[in-house]
Tab-separated table of C-alpha atoms in Angstrom:
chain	number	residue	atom	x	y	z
A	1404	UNK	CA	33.255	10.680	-10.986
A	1405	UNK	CA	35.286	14.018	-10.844
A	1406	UNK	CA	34.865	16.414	-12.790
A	1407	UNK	CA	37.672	17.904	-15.106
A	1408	UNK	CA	37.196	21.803	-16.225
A	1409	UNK	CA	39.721	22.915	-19.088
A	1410	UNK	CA	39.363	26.478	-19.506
A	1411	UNK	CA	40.933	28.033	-23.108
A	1412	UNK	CA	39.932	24.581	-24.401
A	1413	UNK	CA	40.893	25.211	-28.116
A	1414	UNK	CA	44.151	26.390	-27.404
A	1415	UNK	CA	47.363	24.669	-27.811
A	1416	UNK	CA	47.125	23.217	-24.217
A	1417	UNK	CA	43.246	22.872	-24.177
A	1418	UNK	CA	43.304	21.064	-27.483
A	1419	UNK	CA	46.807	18.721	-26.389
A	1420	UNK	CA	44.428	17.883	-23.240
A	1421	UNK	CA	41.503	16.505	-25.205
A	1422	UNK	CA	43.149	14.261	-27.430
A	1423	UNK	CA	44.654	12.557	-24.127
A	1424	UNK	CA	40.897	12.658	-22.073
A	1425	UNK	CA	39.944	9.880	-23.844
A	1426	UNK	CA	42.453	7.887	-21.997
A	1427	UNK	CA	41.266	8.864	-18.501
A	1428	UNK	CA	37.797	7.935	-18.832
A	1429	UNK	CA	37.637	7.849	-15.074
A	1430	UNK	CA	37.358	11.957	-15.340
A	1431	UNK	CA	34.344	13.922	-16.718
A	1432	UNK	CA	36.232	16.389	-18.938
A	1433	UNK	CA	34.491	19.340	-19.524
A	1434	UNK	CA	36.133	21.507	-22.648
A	1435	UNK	CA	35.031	24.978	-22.080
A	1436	UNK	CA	35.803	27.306	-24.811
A	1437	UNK	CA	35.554	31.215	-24.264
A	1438	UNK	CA	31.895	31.108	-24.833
A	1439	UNK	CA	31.250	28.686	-22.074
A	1440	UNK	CA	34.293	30.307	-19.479
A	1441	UNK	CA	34.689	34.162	-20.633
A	1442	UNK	CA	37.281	34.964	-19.218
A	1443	UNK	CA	37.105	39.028	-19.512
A	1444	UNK	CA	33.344	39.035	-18.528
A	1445	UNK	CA	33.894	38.052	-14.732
A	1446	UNK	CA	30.128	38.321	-13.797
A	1447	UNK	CA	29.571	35.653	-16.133
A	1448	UNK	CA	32.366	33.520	-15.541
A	1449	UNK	CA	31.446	33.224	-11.845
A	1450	UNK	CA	27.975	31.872	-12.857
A	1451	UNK	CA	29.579	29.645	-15.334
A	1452	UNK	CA	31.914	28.261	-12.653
A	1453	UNK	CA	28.843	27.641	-10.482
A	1454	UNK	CA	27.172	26.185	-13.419
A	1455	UNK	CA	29.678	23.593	-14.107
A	1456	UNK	CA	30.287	22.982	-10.396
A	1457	UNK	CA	34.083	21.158	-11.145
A	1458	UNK	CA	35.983	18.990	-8.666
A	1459	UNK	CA	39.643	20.420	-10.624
A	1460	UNK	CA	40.469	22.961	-13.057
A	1461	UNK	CA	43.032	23.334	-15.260
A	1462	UNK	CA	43.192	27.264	-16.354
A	1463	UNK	CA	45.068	27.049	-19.692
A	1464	UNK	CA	43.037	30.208	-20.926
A	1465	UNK	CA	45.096	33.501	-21.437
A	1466	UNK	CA	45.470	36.463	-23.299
A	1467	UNK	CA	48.824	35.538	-24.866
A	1468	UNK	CA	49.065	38.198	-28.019
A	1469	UNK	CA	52.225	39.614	-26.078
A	1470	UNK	CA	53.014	42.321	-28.676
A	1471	UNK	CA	49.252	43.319	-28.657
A	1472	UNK	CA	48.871	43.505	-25.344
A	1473	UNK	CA	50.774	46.228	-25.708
A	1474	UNK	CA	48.374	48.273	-26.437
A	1475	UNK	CA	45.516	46.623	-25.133
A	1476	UNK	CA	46.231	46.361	-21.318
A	1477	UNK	CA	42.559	46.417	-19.736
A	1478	UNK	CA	41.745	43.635	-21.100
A	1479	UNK	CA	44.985	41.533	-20.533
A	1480	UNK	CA	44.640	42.202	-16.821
A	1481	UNK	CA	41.387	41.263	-16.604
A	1482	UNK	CA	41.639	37.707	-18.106
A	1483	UNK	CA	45.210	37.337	-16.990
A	1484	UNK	CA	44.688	38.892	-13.858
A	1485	UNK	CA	41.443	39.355	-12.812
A	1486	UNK	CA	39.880	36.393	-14.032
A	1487	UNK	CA	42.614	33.680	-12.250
A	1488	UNK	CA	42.487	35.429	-8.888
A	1489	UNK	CA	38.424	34.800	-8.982
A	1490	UNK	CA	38.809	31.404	-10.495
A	1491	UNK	CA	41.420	30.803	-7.427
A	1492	UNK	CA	38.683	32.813	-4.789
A	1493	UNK	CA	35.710	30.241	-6.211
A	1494	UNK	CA	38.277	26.711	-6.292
A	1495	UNK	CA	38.822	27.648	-2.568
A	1496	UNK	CA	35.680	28.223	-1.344
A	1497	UNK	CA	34.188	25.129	-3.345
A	1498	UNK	CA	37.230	23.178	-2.360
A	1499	UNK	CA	38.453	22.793	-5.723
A	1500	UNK	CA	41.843	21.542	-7.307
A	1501	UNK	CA	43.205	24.178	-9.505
A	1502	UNK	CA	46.257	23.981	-11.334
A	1503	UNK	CA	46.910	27.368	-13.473
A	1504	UNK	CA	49.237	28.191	-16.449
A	1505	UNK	CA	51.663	30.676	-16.049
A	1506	UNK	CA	54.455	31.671	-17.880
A	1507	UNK	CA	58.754	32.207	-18.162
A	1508	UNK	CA	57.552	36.022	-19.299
A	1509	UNK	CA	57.471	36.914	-15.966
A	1510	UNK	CA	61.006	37.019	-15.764
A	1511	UNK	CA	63.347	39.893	-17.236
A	1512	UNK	CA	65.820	37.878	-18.962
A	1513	UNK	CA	68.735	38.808	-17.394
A	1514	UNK	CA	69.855	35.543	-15.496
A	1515	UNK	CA	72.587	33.210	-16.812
A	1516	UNK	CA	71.840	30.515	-15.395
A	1517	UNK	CA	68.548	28.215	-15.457
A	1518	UNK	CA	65.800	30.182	-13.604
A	1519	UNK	CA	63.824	27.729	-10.427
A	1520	UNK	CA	60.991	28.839	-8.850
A	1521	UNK	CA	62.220	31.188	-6.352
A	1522	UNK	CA	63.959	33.231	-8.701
A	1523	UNK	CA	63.011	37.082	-8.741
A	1524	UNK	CA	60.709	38.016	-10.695
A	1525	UNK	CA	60.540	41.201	-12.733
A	1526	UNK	CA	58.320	41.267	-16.090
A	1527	UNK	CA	59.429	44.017	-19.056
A	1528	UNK	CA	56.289	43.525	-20.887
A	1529	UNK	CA	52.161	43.966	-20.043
A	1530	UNK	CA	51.669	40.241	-21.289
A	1531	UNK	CA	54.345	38.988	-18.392
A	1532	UNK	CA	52.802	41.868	-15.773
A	1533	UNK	CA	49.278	40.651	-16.088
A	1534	UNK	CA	50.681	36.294	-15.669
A	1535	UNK	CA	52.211	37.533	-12.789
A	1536	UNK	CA	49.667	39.550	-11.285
A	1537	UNK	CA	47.515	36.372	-11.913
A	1538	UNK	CA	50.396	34.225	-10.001
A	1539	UNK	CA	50.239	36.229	-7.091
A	1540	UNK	CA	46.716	36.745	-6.694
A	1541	UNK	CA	46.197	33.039	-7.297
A	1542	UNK	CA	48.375	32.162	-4.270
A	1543	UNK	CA	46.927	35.034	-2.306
A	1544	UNK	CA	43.281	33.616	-2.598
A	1545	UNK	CA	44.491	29.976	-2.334
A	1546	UNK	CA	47.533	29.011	-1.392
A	1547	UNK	CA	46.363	25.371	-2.114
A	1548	UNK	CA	46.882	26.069	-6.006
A	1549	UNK	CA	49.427	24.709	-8.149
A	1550	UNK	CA	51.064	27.243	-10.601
A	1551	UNK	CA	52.787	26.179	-13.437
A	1552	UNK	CA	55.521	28.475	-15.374
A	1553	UNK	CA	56.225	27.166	-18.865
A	1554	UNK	CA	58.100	28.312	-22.156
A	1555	UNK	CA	57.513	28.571	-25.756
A	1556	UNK	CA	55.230	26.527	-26.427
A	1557	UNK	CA	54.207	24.799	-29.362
A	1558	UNK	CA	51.555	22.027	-30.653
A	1559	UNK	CA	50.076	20.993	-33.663
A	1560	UNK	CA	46.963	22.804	-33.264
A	1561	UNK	CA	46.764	26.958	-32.912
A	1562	UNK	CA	49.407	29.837	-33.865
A	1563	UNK	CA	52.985	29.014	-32.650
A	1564	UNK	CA	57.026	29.236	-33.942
A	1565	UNK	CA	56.994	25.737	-35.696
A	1566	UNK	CA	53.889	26.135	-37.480
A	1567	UNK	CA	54.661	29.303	-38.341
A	1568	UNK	CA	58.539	27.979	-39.279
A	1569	UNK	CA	57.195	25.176	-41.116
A	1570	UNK	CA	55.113	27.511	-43.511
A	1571	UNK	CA	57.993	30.120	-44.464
A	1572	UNK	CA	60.235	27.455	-44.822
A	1573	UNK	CA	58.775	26.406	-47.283
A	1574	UNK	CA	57.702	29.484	-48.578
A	1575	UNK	CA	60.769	31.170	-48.805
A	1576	UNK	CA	64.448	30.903	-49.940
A	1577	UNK	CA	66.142	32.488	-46.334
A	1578	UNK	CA	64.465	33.557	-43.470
A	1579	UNK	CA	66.305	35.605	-40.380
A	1580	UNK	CA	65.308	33.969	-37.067
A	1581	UNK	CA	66.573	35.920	-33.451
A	1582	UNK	CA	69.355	34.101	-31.915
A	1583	UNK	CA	70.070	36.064	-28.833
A	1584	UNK	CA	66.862	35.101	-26.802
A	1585	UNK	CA	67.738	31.823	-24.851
A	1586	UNK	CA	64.734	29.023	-23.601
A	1587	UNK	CA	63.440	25.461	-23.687
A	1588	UNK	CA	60.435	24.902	-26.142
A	1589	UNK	CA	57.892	23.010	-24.482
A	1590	UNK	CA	55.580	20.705	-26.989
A	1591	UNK	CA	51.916	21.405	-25.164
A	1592	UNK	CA	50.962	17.504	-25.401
A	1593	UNK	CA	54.017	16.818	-22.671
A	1594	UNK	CA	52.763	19.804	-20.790
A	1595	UNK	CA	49.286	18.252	-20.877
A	1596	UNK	CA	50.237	14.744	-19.558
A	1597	UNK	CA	52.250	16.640	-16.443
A	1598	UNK	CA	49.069	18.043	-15.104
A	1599	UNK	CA	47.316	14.855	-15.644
A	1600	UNK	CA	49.818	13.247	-13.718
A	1601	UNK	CA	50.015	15.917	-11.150
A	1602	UNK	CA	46.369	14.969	-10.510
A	1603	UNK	CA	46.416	11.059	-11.133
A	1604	UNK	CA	48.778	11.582	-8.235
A	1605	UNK	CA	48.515	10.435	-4.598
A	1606	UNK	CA	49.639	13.952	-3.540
A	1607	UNK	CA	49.213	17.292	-4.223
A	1608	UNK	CA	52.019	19.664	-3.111
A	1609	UNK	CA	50.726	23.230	-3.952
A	1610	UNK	CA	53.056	26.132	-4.997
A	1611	UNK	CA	54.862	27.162	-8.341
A	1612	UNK	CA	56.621	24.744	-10.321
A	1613	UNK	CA	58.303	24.841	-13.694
A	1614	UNK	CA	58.191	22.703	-17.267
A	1615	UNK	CA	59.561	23.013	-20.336
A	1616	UNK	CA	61.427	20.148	-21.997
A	1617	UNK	CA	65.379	19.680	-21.661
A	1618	UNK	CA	67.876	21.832	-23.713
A	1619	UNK	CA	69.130	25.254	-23.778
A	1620	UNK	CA	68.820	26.538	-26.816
A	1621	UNK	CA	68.364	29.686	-29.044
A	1622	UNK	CA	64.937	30.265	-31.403
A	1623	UNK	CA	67.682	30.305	-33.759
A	1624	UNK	CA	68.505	26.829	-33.242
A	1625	UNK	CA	65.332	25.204	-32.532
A	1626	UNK	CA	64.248	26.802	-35.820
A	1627	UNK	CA	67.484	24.799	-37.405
A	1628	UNK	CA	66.256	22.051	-36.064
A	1629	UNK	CA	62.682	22.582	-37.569
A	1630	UNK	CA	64.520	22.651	-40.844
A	1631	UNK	CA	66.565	19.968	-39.958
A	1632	UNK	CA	63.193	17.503	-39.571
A	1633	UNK	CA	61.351	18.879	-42.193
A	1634	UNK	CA	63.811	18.321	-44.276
A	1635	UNK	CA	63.239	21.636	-45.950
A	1636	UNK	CA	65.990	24.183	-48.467
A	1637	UNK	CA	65.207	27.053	-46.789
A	1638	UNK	CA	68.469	29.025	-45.152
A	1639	UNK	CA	67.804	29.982	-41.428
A	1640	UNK	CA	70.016	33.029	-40.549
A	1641	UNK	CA	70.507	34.093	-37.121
A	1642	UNK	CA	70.129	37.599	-36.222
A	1643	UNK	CA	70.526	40.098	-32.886
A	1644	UNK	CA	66.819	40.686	-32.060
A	1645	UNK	CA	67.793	44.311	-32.016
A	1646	UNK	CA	67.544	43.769	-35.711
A	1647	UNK	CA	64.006	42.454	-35.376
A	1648	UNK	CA	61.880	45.148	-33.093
A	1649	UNK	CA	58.256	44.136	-31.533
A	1650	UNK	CA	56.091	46.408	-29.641
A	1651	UNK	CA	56.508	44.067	-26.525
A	1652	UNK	CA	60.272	43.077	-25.142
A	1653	UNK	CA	61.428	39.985	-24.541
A	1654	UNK	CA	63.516	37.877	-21.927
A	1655	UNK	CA	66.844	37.428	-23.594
A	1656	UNK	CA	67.510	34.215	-21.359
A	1657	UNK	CA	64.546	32.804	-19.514
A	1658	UNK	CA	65.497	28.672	-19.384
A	1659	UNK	CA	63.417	27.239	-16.328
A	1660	UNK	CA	65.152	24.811	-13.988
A	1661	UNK	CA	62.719	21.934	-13.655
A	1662	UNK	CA	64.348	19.983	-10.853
A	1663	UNK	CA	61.360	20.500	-8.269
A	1664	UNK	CA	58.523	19.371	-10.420
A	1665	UNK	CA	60.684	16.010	-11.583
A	1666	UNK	CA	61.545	15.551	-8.009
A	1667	UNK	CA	57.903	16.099	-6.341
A	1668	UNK	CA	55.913	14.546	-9.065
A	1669	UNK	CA	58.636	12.124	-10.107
A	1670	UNK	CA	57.699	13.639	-13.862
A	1671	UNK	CA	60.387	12.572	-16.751
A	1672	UNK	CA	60.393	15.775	-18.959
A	1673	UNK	CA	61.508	14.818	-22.654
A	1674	UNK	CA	64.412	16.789	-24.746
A	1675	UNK	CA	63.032	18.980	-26.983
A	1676	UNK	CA	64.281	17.178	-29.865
A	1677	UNK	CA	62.500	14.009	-28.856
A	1678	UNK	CA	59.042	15.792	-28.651
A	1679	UNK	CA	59.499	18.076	-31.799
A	1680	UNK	CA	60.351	14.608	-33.543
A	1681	UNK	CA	56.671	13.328	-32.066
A	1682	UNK	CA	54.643	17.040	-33.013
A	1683	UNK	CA	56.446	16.400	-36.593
A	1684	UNK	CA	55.437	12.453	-36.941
């Protein structure tokens, strides 16, 4: 029976991933949360990795405070950075599947049109330097890894936009929401099912790939759209996010083109609308 490590296991991702284990009971999922992988203790986490002795891991552990990295760089390099390239040095020397979480911060925002996977890179914050420090280094020490870039994500477990949207709404009378920074939300239990597929597959095709769901829209308008389910009085008004400073910049237009991973892994990747109707029922 192979064995299944999920790294950042009560995240969004971690958590999406093991209310679907159940239904692969052909995989012995192991849920490690940051006591049993530490991430920014890399002594330990290569005796943990030896401990658990995994036949694929899924790395959906991060530092992903992006204003607070900020200030706290040291340590976002060493679980964003450090931490992946040894997980990728250990999955190739054990001759391990690894498929690692990366992220559409890596990107500076200034594209118009729907960013695929050989588009240039150029991070304007410490959270999207240390994911693609991680990216490279993970490719550098094996080249047999799958990297997946995603956006916004959400779920109904952890901190994220809807949850957070869905308490001021109805907390509040009007609430301003940025409209000038352009994406695809991606609901973490869709995001969780791709990599199951990925591995339920007959082939594995390493490399970077993208996922989000479909649409181009603003956080603007997928907060509308929150409102719009919810069924909620608040007023949502959009504003320039010049008029809404954070310590740590962000991509005005980072939409990921997801052509490669629907056309290698024959993956159908749900609107938006469709899965924030699901995260809502």
């Amino acid at each position: 029976m192979k064995k299944i490590l999920v790294t950042g296991a009560t995240g969004q991702l971690g958590s999406e991933l093991s209310v679907l284990a159940p239904s692969y009971p052909q995989y012995d999922w192991v849920f490690a949360d940051r006591t049993q992988i530490t991430l920014d203790n890399l002594e330990m986490l290569q005796s943990q990795l030896e401990a658990i002795c995994p036949d694929v891991i899924f790395n959906c552990g991060a530092y992903t405070a992006v204003d607070k990295a900020e200030s706290e760089k040291d340590l976002v390099f060493t679980v964003n950075h450090l931490a992946v390239e040894l997980i990728a040095k250990y999955a190739r020397e054990k001759n391990v599947r690894l498929i690692h979480v990366s992220t559409d911060y890596v990107f500076d925002g200034t594209s118009s049109i729907a960013l695929d996977e050989k588009a240039e890179t150029k991070p304007i914050n410490v959270y999207g330097e240390s994911k693609l420090a991680g990216e490279i280094d993970c490719l550098k020490e094996n080249p047999e890894s799958i990297i997946i870039r995603t956006s916004w994500v959400y779920s109904k477990f952890g901190n994220n936009f809807v949850k957070t949207m869905q308490r001021l709404m109805q907390e509040r009378e009007e609430i301003n929401v940025v409209n000038d920074q352009i994406g695809s939300p991606t609901y973490a239990a869709d995001l969780a099912k791709a990599m199951i597929d990925i591995i339920e597959s007959s082939k594995w095709i390493p490399g970077i790939y993208n996922y989000s769901n479909e649409g181009e829209i603003s956080w603007h308008e997928f907060a509308l759209g929150i409102k719009e389910l919810g069924d909620y009085n608040c007023k949502v008004v959009g504003i320039p996010s010049s008029a809404y400073p954070t310590p740590a910049k962000r991509p005005s237009y980072s939409l990921l083109d997801k052509k490669k991973i629907k056309t290698v892994y024959n993956l159908e990747v749900p609107n938006y609308k469709d899965s924030l109707r699901k995260m809502f029922a």
